[in-house]
mmCIF file of C-alpha atoms and ligand atoms in Angstrom:
data_model
loop_
_atom_site.group_PDB
_atom_site.id
_atom_site.type_symbol
_atom_site.label_atom_id
_atom_site.label_comp_id
_atom_site.label_asym_id
_atom_site.label_seq_id
_atom_site.Cartn_x
_atom_site.Cartn_y
_atom_site.Cartn_z
ATOM 1 C CA MET A 1 -0.132 32.631 -4.565
ATOM 2 C CA SER A 2 -0.484 28.889 -3.911
ATOM 3 C CA THR A 3 1.827 27.016 -1.563
ATOM 4 C CA HIS A 4 4.201 24.457 -3.104
ATOM 5 C CA ILE A 5 5.413 21.390 -1.260
ATOM 6 C CA VAL A 6 8.207 19.481 -2.970
ATOM 7 C CA ILE A 7 9.069 15.916 -1.975
ATOM 8 C CA THR A 8 12.700 15.687 -3.115
ATOM 9 C CA ASP A 9 13.222 11.993 -2.436
ATOM 10 C CA THR A 10 11.919 9.026 -0.489
ATOM 11 C CA ASN A 11 12.319 5.277 -0.891
ATOM 12 C CA LEU A 12 9.084 4.806 1.031
ATOM 13 C CA GLY A 13 6.532 4.386 -1.696
ATOM 14 C CA ASP A 14 4.662 6.371 -4.293
ATOM 15 C CA GLY A 15 3.838 9.348 -2.072
ATOM 16 C CA SER A 16 0.121 8.556 -2.017
ATOM 17 C CA ILE A 17 -0.147 8.834 1.797
ATOM 18 C CA GLU A 18 1.511 12.273 1.719
ATOM 19 C CA LEU A 19 -0.643 13.420 -1.228
ATOM 20 C CA GLU A 20 -3.838 12.424 0.559
ATOM 21 C CA ILE A 21 -2.869 14.623 3.534
ATOM 22 C CA LEU A 22 -1.362 17.577 1.641
ATOM 23 C CA ARG A 23 -3.151 17.799 -1.743
ATOM 24 C CA PRO A 24 -6.394 19.275 -0.562
ATOM 25 C CA ALA A 25 -4.608 22.447 0.561
ATOM 26 C CA PHE A 26 -1.282 22.597 -1.298
ATOM 27 C CA GLU A 27 0.368 21.964 -4.652
ATOM 28 C CA VAL A 28 2.586 18.930 -4.217
ATOM 29 C CA SER A 29 5.240 17.477 -6.520
ATOM 30 C CA HIS A 30 7.057 14.202 -5.903
ATOM 31 C CA HIS A 31 10.584 13.484 -7.196
ATOM 32 C CA HIS A 32 13.506 11.099 -6.708
ATOM 33 C CA VAL A 33 16.491 13.461 -6.760
ATOM 34 C CA LEU A 34 19.663 13.038 -4.739
ATOM 35 C CA THR A 35 22.135 15.731 -5.864
ATOM 36 C CA GLU A 36 22.394 19.392 -4.865
ATOM 37 C CA ASP A 37 21.826 20.615 -8.433
ATOM 38 C CA GLU A 38 18.727 18.466 -8.861
ATOM 39 C CA VAL A 39 17.253 19.690 -5.557
ATOM 40 C CA LEU A 40 17.901 23.292 -6.644
ATOM 41 C CA GLU A 41 16.045 22.576 -9.877
ATOM 42 C CA VAL A 42 12.990 20.745 -8.505
ATOM 43 C CA GLY A 43 12.785 22.968 -5.410
ATOM 44 C CA ALA A 44 12.971 26.335 -7.183
ATOM 45 C CA GLU A 45 9.331 27.172 -6.326
ATOM 46 C CA ALA A 46 9.159 25.253 -3.026
ATOM 47 C CA ASP A 47 7.734 26.763 0.154
ATOM 48 C CA GLY A 48 8.264 23.443 1.919
ATOM 49 C CA LEU A 49 10.663 20.572 1.196
ATOM 50 C CA MET A 50 10.187 16.977 2.341
ATOM 51 C CA VAL A 51 13.507 15.163 2.167
ATOM 52 C CA GLN A 52 14.859 11.739 3.042
ATOM 53 C CA TRP A 53 18.493 11.496 1.839
ATOM 54 C CA ALA A 54 19.071 14.476 -0.515
ATOM 55 C CA PRO A 55 21.830 16.853 0.725
ATOM 56 C CA LEU A 56 20.406 20.163 1.982
ATOM 57 C CA THR A 57 23.698 22.042 2.149
ATOM 58 C CA GLU A 58 24.054 25.786 2.682
ATOM 59 C CA ARG A 59 24.345 26.175 -1.115
ATOM 60 C CA VAL A 60 21.001 24.404 -1.621
ATOM 61 C CA LEU A 61 19.163 26.116 1.244
ATOM 62 C CA SER A 62 20.331 29.582 0.216
ATOM 63 C CA GLY A 63 19.474 28.875 -3.435
ATOM 64 C CA LEU A 64 15.755 28.242 -2.776
ATOM 65 C CA PRO A 65 14.252 31.728 -2.355
ATOM 66 C CA ARG A 66 10.742 30.743 -1.175
ATOM 67 C CA LEU A 67 11.781 27.970 1.202
ATOM 68 C CA LYS A 68 10.323 28.317 4.704
ATOM 69 C CA ALA A 69 10.265 24.780 6.097
ATOM 70 C CA VAL A 70 11.942 21.389 5.730
ATOM 71 C CA VAL A 71 10.680 18.075 7.072
ATOM 72 C CA ARG A 72 13.136 15.144 7.168
ATOM 73 C CA TYR A 73 11.660 11.693 6.678
ATOM 74 C CA GLY A 74 13.437 10.125 9.655
ATOM 75 C CA ILE A 75 15.264 10.893 12.888
ATOM 76 C CA GLY A 76 18.837 11.828 11.871
ATOM 77 C CA MET A 77 19.240 15.289 10.306
ATOM 78 C CA ASP A 78 22.883 14.962 9.309
ATOM 79 C CA ASN A 79 22.082 15.532 5.609
ATOM 80 C CA ILE A 80 20.781 19.023 6.465
ATOM 81 C CA ASP A 81 23.002 22.019 7.323
ATOM 82 C CA LEU A 82 21.067 22.999 10.456
ATOM 83 C CA ASP A 83 23.238 26.075 11.168
ATOM 84 C CA ALA A 84 22.621 27.438 7.672
ATOM 85 C CA ALA A 85 18.889 26.755 7.993
ATOM 86 C CA ARG A 86 18.802 28.665 11.291
ATOM 87 C CA ARG A 87 20.668 31.632 9.754
ATOM 88 C CA LEU A 88 18.284 31.650 6.781
ATOM 89 C CA GLY A 89 15.178 31.449 8.993
ATOM 90 C CA ILE A 90 14.135 28.061 7.582
ATOM 91 C CA THR A 91 12.339 25.793 10.067
ATOM 92 C CA VAL A 92 13.578 22.177 10.097
ATOM 93 C CA ARG A 93 11.679 19.291 11.676
ATOM 94 C CA ASN A 94 12.257 15.543 11.789
ATOM 95 C CA VAL A 95 9.940 12.639 12.542
ATOM 96 C CA ASP A 96 11.471 11.506 15.775
ATOM 97 C CA ASP A 97 9.358 8.641 17.030
ATOM 98 C CA TYR A 98 8.270 6.369 14.180
ATOM 99 C CA CYS A 99 10.853 3.539 14.567
ATOM 100 C CA LEU A 100 12.246 3.550 18.094
ATOM 101 C CA ALA A 101 11.133 -0.041 18.753
ATOM 102 C CA GLU A 102 12.323 -1.216 15.340
ATOM 103 C CA VAL A 103 15.887 0.117 15.761
ATOM 104 C CA ALA A 104 16.085 -1.166 19.339
ATOM 105 C CA ASP A 105 14.875 -4.603 18.189
ATOM 106 C CA HIS A 106 17.516 -4.555 15.424
ATOM 107 C CA ALA A 107 20.358 -3.704 17.832
ATOM 108 C CA VAL A 108 19.256 -6.304 20.387
ATOM 109 C CA ALA A 109 18.801 -8.935 17.648
ATOM 110 C CA ALA A 110 22.444 -8.231 16.679
ATOM 111 C CA ILE A 111 23.577 -8.630 20.302
ATOM 112 C CA TYR A 112 21.581 -11.835 20.798
ATOM 113 C CA ALA A 113 22.739 -13.259 17.445
ATOM 114 C CA HIS A 114 26.389 -12.668 18.322
ATOM 115 C CA ASN A 115 25.855 -13.979 21.869
ATOM 116 C CA ARG A 116 24.706 -17.262 20.264
ATOM 117 C CA ARG A 117 27.464 -17.059 17.556
ATOM 118 C CA LEU A 118 24.865 -17.328 14.765
ATOM 119 C CA THR A 119 26.920 -15.653 12.040
ATOM 120 C CA ALA A 120 30.186 -17.281 13.116
ATOM 121 C CA GLY A 121 28.487 -20.709 13.133
ATOM 122 C CA SER A 122 26.864 -20.198 9.762
ATOM 123 C CA ARG A 123 30.077 -18.957 8.110
ATOM 124 C CA SER A 124 32.075 -21.780 9.703
ATOM 125 C CA TYR A 125 29.646 -24.336 8.243
ATOM 126 C CA VAL A 126 29.995 -22.843 4.757
ATOM 127 C CA ALA A 127 33.837 -22.794 5.020
ATOM 128 C CA LYS A 128 34.564 -25.956 6.988
ATOM 129 C CA GLY A 129 31.431 -28.101 7.045
ATOM 130 C CA TRP A 130 29.672 -29.665 10.061
ATOM 131 C CA THR A 131 32.089 -28.960 12.913
ATOM 132 C CA THR A 132 32.078 -26.846 16.069
ATOM 133 C CA ALA A 133 35.868 -26.335 15.870
ATOM 134 C CA GLY A 134 36.898 -22.676 15.798
ATOM 135 C CA ILE A 135 33.539 -21.307 17.009
ATOM 136 C CA ALA A 136 33.993 -19.401 20.304
ATOM 137 C CA LEU A 137 31.812 -20.865 23.056
ATOM 138 C CA PRO A 138 28.672 -18.754 23.601
ATOM 139 C CA LEU A 139 28.476 -16.973 26.969
ATOM 140 C CA LEU A 140 25.371 -16.918 29.106
ATOM 141 C CA PRO A 141 23.658 -13.513 28.810
ATOM 142 C CA GLU A 142 24.474 -12.716 32.448
ATOM 143 C CA GLU A 143 28.199 -13.175 31.628
ATOM 144 C CA ASP A 144 28.024 -10.996 28.509
ATOM 145 C CA PRO A 145 27.578 -7.276 29.377
ATOM 146 C CA VAL A 146 26.078 -4.799 26.925
ATOM 147 C CA GLY A 147 27.285 -1.195 26.666
ATOM 148 C CA ILE A 148 24.984 1.519 25.336
ATOM 149 C CA ALA A 149 26.597 4.728 24.042
ATOM 150 C CA GLY A 150 23.869 7.388 23.850
ATOM 151 C CA PHE A 151 21.018 6.844 26.321
ATOM 152 C CA GLY A 152 18.208 8.615 24.479
ATOM 153 C CA ARG A 153 14.970 7.205 23.142
ATOM 154 C CA ILE A 154 16.439 4.228 21.268
ATOM 155 C CA GLY A 155 19.218 3.601 23.804
ATOM 156 C CA ARG A 156 16.613 3.301 26.582
ATOM 157 C CA GLU A 157 14.537 0.839 24.522
ATOM 158 C CA VAL A 158 17.694 -1.242 23.980
ATOM 159 C CA ALA A 159 18.368 -1.229 27.730
ATOM 160 C CA ARG A 160 14.842 -2.447 28.542
ATOM 161 C CA ARG A 161 15.143 -5.341 26.092
ATOM 162 C CA ALA A 162 18.709 -6.306 27.067
ATOM 163 C CA LEU A 163 17.828 -6.326 30.793
ATOM 164 C CA ALA A 164 14.766 -8.479 30.096
ATOM 165 C CA LEU A 165 16.997 -11.015 28.287
ATOM 166 C CA GLY A 166 19.380 -11.150 31.263
ATOM 167 C CA PHE A 167 22.328 -9.067 29.966
ATOM 168 C CA PRO A 168 24.031 -6.672 32.408
ATOM 169 C CA VAL A 169 23.633 -3.131 30.991
ATOM 170 C CA HIS A 170 26.197 -0.300 31.104
ATOM 171 C CA VAL A 171 25.768 3.211 29.679
ATOM 172 C CA TRP A 172 27.789 6.255 28.630
ATOM 173 C CA ASP A 173 25.888 9.480 27.892
ATOM 174 C CA PRO A 174 27.409 12.778 29.102
ATOM 175 C CA PHE A 175 23.991 14.488 28.975
ATOM 176 C CA VAL A 176 22.025 12.017 31.080
ATOM 177 C CA GLY A 177 22.139 12.298 34.845
ATOM 178 C CA GLU A 178 20.017 9.734 36.627
ATOM 179 C CA LEU A 179 19.953 6.191 35.253
ATOM 180 C CA PRO A 180 17.262 3.544 35.799
ATOM 181 C CA GLU A 181 17.834 0.866 38.398
ATOM 182 C CA GLY A 182 20.138 -1.921 37.227
ATOM 183 C CA VAL A 183 22.007 0.257 34.707
ATOM 184 C CA VAL A 184 25.676 1.119 35.403
ATOM 185 C CA GLY A 185 26.928 4.538 34.239
ATOM 186 C CA HIS A 186 30.416 5.360 32.884
ATOM 187 C CA ALA A 187 32.207 8.671 32.411
ATOM 188 C CA THR A 188 33.873 8.042 29.021
ATOM 189 C CA PRO A 189 33.396 5.785 25.985
ATOM 190 C CA VAL A 190 36.728 4.058 26.741
ATOM 191 C CA GLU A 191 35.575 3.267 30.279
ATOM 192 C CA LEU A 192 32.274 1.936 28.932
ATOM 193 C CA ALA A 193 34.003 -0.195 26.271
ATOM 194 C CA ALA A 194 36.384 -1.676 28.859
ATOM 195 C CA ALA A 195 33.413 -2.834 30.979
ATOM 196 C CA VAL A 196 31.411 -4.670 28.272
ATOM 197 C CA ASN A 197 31.525 -7.259 25.464
ATOM 198 C CA HIS A 198 28.903 -5.668 23.181
ATOM 199 C CA LEU A 199 29.024 -1.915 22.484
ATOM 200 C CA THR A 200 25.918 -0.552 20.751
ATOM 201 C CA LEU A 201 25.783 3.043 19.476
ATOM 202 C CA HIS A 202 22.757 5.341 19.810
ATOM 203 C CA MET A 203 24.068 8.921 19.621
ATOM 204 C CA PRO A 204 23.359 11.519 16.935
ATOM 205 C CA SER A 205 26.009 12.202 14.306
ATOM 206 C CA ASN A 206 27.469 15.695 14.756
ATOM 207 C CA GLU A 207 30.805 17.521 15.182
ATOM 208 C CA GLN A 208 31.248 16.161 18.735
ATOM 209 C CA THR A 209 30.467 12.530 17.945
ATOM 210 C CA ARG A 210 32.267 12.119 14.586
ATOM 211 C CA GLY A 211 34.840 9.302 14.916
ATOM 212 C CA VAL A 212 34.238 8.968 18.667
ATOM 213 C CA ILE A 213 34.537 5.187 18.325
ATOM 214 C CA ASP A 214 38.273 5.302 17.649
ATOM 215 C CA LYS A 215 41.277 3.034 18.190
ATOM 216 C CA ALA A 216 41.304 3.673 21.957
ATOM 217 C CA VAL A 217 37.629 2.654 22.327
ATOM 218 C CA LEU A 218 38.076 -0.423 20.110
ATOM 219 C CA ASP A 219 41.222 -1.457 22.027
ATOM 220 C CA ALA A 220 39.246 -1.134 25.264
ATOM 221 C CA LEU A 221 36.412 -3.278 23.808
ATOM 222 C CA GLY A 222 39.102 -5.884 23.119
ATOM 223 C CA PRO A 223 39.490 -9.210 21.309
ATOM 224 C CA ASP A 224 36.141 -10.582 22.583
ATOM 225 C CA GLY A 225 34.356 -7.344 21.745
ATOM 226 C CA HIS A 226 31.375 -6.808 19.421
ATOM 227 C CA LEU A 227 30.559 -3.386 18.005
ATOM 228 C CA VAL A 228 26.941 -2.748 16.935
ATOM 229 C CA ASN A 229 26.152 0.380 14.930
ATOM 230 C CA THR A 230 22.552 1.171 14.048
ATOM 231 C CA ALA A 231 23.047 4.948 14.548
ATOM 232 C CA ARG A 232 25.282 6.595 11.918
ATOM 233 C CA GLY A 233 28.466 5.460 10.145
ATOM 234 C CA ALA A 234 30.287 8.709 10.948
ATOM 235 C CA LEU A 235 30.399 7.836 14.668
ATOM 236 C CA VAL A 236 33.037 5.194 13.877
ATOM 237 C CA ASP A 237 36.631 5.686 12.707
ATOM 238 C CA GLU A 238 36.303 3.002 10.005
ATOM 239 C CA GLU A 239 40.072 2.698 9.352
ATOM 240 C CA SER A 240 40.584 1.794 13.024
ATOM 241 C CA LEU A 241 37.634 -0.623 12.971
ATOM 242 C CA LEU A 242 38.978 -2.400 9.882
ATOM 243 C CA ALA A 243 42.472 -2.651 11.440
ATOM 244 C CA ALA A 244 41.047 -3.994 14.715
ATOM 245 C CA LEU A 245 39.078 -6.718 12.867
ATOM 246 C CA ASP A 246 42.015 -7.612 10.588
ATOM 247 C CA GLN A 247 44.411 -7.865 13.547
ATOM 248 C CA GLU A 248 41.848 -9.842 15.608
ATOM 249 C CA LYS A 249 41.853 -7.103 18.259
ATOM 250 C CA LEU A 250 38.043 -7.077 17.960
ATOM 251 C CA ALA A 251 35.864 -10.174 17.528
ATOM 252 C CA PHE A 252 32.966 -8.920 15.447
ATOM 253 C CA ALA A 253 30.954 -5.953 14.196
ATOM 254 C CA THR A 254 27.291 -5.682 13.190
ATOM 255 C CA LEU A 255 26.803 -2.625 11.010
ATOM 256 C CA ASP A 256 23.503 -1.232 9.717
ATOM 257 C CA VAL A 257 25.145 2.069 8.810
ATOM 258 C CA LEU A 258 28.461 2.998 7.183
ATOM 259 C CA VAL A 259 30.327 6.205 6.417
ATOM 260 C CA GLU A 260 29.660 5.669 2.694
ATOM 261 C CA GLU A 261 26.201 4.347 1.757
ATOM 262 C CA PRO A 262 26.164 2.491 -0.599
ATOM 263 C CA PRO A 263 29.615 1.360 0.586
ATOM 264 C CA THR A 264 32.809 2.242 -1.251
ATOM 265 C CA GLY A 265 36.444 2.223 -0.088
ATOM 266 C CA VAL A 266 36.929 1.347 3.596
ATOM 267 C CA SER A 267 33.142 1.113 4.122
ATOM 268 C CA ALA A 268 33.009 -1.581 1.403
ATOM 269 C CA GLU A 269 35.952 -3.457 2.941
ATOM 270 C CA LEU A 270 34.063 -3.504 6.237
ATOM 271 C CA ALA A 271 30.777 -4.554 4.611
ATOM 272 C CA ASN A 272 32.540 -7.534 2.977
ATOM 273 C CA HIS A 273 34.672 -8.490 5.993
ATOM 274 C CA PRO A 274 34.289 -12.110 7.188
ATOM 275 C CA ARG A 275 33.705 -10.939 10.780
ATOM 276 C CA VAL A 276 31.102 -8.308 9.953
ATOM 277 C CA LEU A 277 27.357 -8.780 9.633
ATOM 278 C CA VAL A 278 26.035 -5.932 7.498
ATOM 279 C CA THR A 279 22.494 -4.759 6.692
ATOM 280 C CA PRO A 280 21.844 -1.960 4.174
ATOM 281 C CA HIS A 281 20.493 0.677 6.616
ATOM 282 C CA THR A 282 17.350 -1.305 7.338
ATOM 283 C CA ALA A 283 16.981 -0.940 11.122
ATOM 284 C CA TYR A 284 14.043 1.488 10.817
ATOM 285 C CA LEU A 285 11.970 -0.786 8.602
ATOM 286 C CA SER A 286 8.760 -2.556 9.561
ATOM 287 C CA THR A 287 5.230 -2.910 8.284
ATOM 288 C CA ARG A 288 4.216 -0.275 10.841
ATOM 289 C CA SER A 289 7.095 2.182 10.687
ATOM 290 C CA LEU A 290 6.959 3.138 7.018
ATOM 291 C CA PRO A 291 3.329 4.256 6.676
ATOM 292 C CA SER A 292 3.666 5.944 10.051
ATOM 293 C CA LEU A 293 6.740 7.860 8.834
ATOM 294 C CA GLN A 294 4.988 9.022 5.658
ATOM 295 C CA ARG A 295 1.863 10.087 7.528
ATOM 296 C CA ARG A 296 3.743 11.918 10.307
ATOM 297 C CA ALA A 297 6.056 13.717 7.866
ATOM 298 C CA ALA A 298 3.072 14.994 5.862
ATOM 299 C CA GLU A 299 1.134 16.035 8.968
ATOM 300 C CA ILE A 300 4.146 17.969 10.299
ATOM 301 C CA MET A 301 4.552 19.762 6.962
ATOM 302 C CA ARG A 302 0.803 20.536 6.791
ATOM 303 C CA ASP A 303 0.905 22.019 10.307
ATOM 304 C CA LEU A 304 4.064 24.064 9.580
ATOM 305 C CA MET A 305 2.496 25.514 6.443
ATOM 306 C CA ALA A 306 -0.677 26.338 8.366
ATOM 307 C CA GLY A 307 1.522 28.375 10.715
HETATM 308 N N1 NAD B 401 19.603 2.774 11.351
HETATM 309 C C1 NAD B 401 18.416 3.366 11.314
HETATM 310 O O1 NAD B 401 17.545 2.967 10.525
HETATM 311 C C2 NAD B 401 18.097 4.498 12.268
HETATM 312 C C3 NAD B 401 16.750 4.858 12.466
HETATM 313 C C4 NAD B 401 16.435 5.852 13.392
HETATM 314 C C5 NAD B 401 17.452 6.512 14.071
HETATM 315 N N2 NAD B 401 18.761 6.178 13.816
HETATM 316 C C6 NAD B 401 19.847 6.852 14.547
HETATM 317 O O2 NAD B 401 19.793 6.450 15.923
HETATM 318 C C7 NAD B 401 20.465 7.416 16.718
HETATM 319 C C8 NAD B 401 19.730 7.628 18.046
HETATM 320 O O3 NAD B 401 18.414 8.100 17.820
HETATM 321 P P1 NAD B 401 17.480 8.505 19.075
HETATM 322 O O4 NAD B 401 16.116 8.744 18.523
HETATM 323 O O5 NAD B 401 17.639 7.523 20.183
HETATM 324 O O6 NAD B 401 18.133 9.886 19.502
HETATM 325 P P2 NAD B 401 17.926 10.681 20.883
HETATM 326 O O7 NAD B 401 18.141 12.125 20.535
HETATM 327 O O8 NAD B 401 16.673 10.288 21.568
HETATM 328 O O9 NAD B 401 19.131 10.156 21.787
HETATM 329 C C9 NAD B 401 20.463 10.473 21.511
HETATM 330 C C10 NAD B 401 21.257 10.412 22.810
HETATM 331 O O10 NAD B 401 22.612 10.718 22.472
HETATM 332 C C11 NAD B 401 23.120 11.562 23.482
HETATM 333 N N3 NAD B 401 24.196 12.400 22.957
HETATM 334 C C12 NAD B 401 24.086 13.576 22.298
HETATM 335 N N4 NAD B 401 25.308 14.087 22.025
HETATM 336 C C13 NAD B 401 26.188 13.198 22.519
HETATM 337 C C14 NAD B 401 27.598 13.187 22.571
HETATM 338 N N5 NAD B 401 28.324 14.184 22.057
HETATM 339 N N6 NAD B 401 28.201 12.131 23.153
HETATM 340 C C15 NAD B 401 27.467 11.115 23.694
HETATM 341 N N7 NAD B 401 26.111 11.088 23.691
HETATM 342 C C16 NAD B 401 25.487 12.119 23.111
HETATM 343 C C17 NAD B 401 21.952 12.407 23.964
HETATM 344 O O11 NAD B 401 22.162 12.855 25.293
HETATM 345 C C18 NAD B 401 20.781 11.449 23.855
HETATM 346 O O12 NAD B 401 20.527 10.820 25.092
HETATM 347 C C19 NAD B 401 20.629 8.664 15.833
HETATM 348 O O13 NAD B 401 21.977 8.696 15.341
HETATM 349 C C20 NAD B 401 19.711 8.384 14.650
HETATM 350 O O14 NAD B 401 20.155 9.011 13.467
HETATM 351 C C21 NAD B 401 19.095 5.195 12.935
#
């Protein structure tokens, strides 16, 4: 019996890179489906699934009788029920290294842009014309500490860049012991937030991290604070973030990710807020990262199917 690989969804192109790697050995079909029912339909014969955003819930995973392996196009695996996959004996892999520099560049660009008040200046010009009135004076980088929550692969790249630009760097990560020279460690996210002006998030989204950036953390970040989220929307309690911005208890937020994407409800209020700079989950993008992601995802699937 031949082996079927089903690409449920990607926004990365026409699948030609994946087909070139997989077609010689496997039957491959390429779809653009995003609901559980659609995945159940297109994946009915799948031995392997390649998925970007489609929800691989327990219902989906247990409804695909031949499924042995899943490869996620990307780093985060929060659209896949990993516990259910483990119980069902389905192997799940991600592509964990294709955009580390891109996301770190994005987060540091956000920090540098806010340090120089780029968005505030631009919005002030549109609203009030050619005046500096009402634009907070930019701080020198050495006066403007950066906090990194989650000191993994991307967090470390952010630290390298921020230190090179002259920002003091502080970190909170309960699973990291020794820190590089020049980096100050903190025991809790509140302690980290109280020590910095910019707080940039680089943890995974899971049961422990959901809503970890709550009112207490935002209060500690304070009225001069800037929250940067290029990790996952679910890390942030969005109601508290919106209240903090509305009440001027937080200066600014740069958000590449939201709880609801595309944004609805509170996520949409944040995306349209005058003191938010939003990008539509673009931090991973570059001319290099996309072909690399497609190629790596296909190679991982090929190797899994080869045993
Ligand atoms: N916006 C984008 O386009 C984009 C692209 C790639 C990755 N991401 C996101 O970036 C984030 C970081 O990716 P990475 O490759 O650096 O991950 P990583 O696994 O290398 O690092 C994550 C770090 O978080 C820490 N951590 C784990 N659980 C924690 C907890 N409960 N509390 C605090 N810290 C905890 C770990 O110790 C680790 O050091 C992920 O959420 C990923 O989904 C976003």
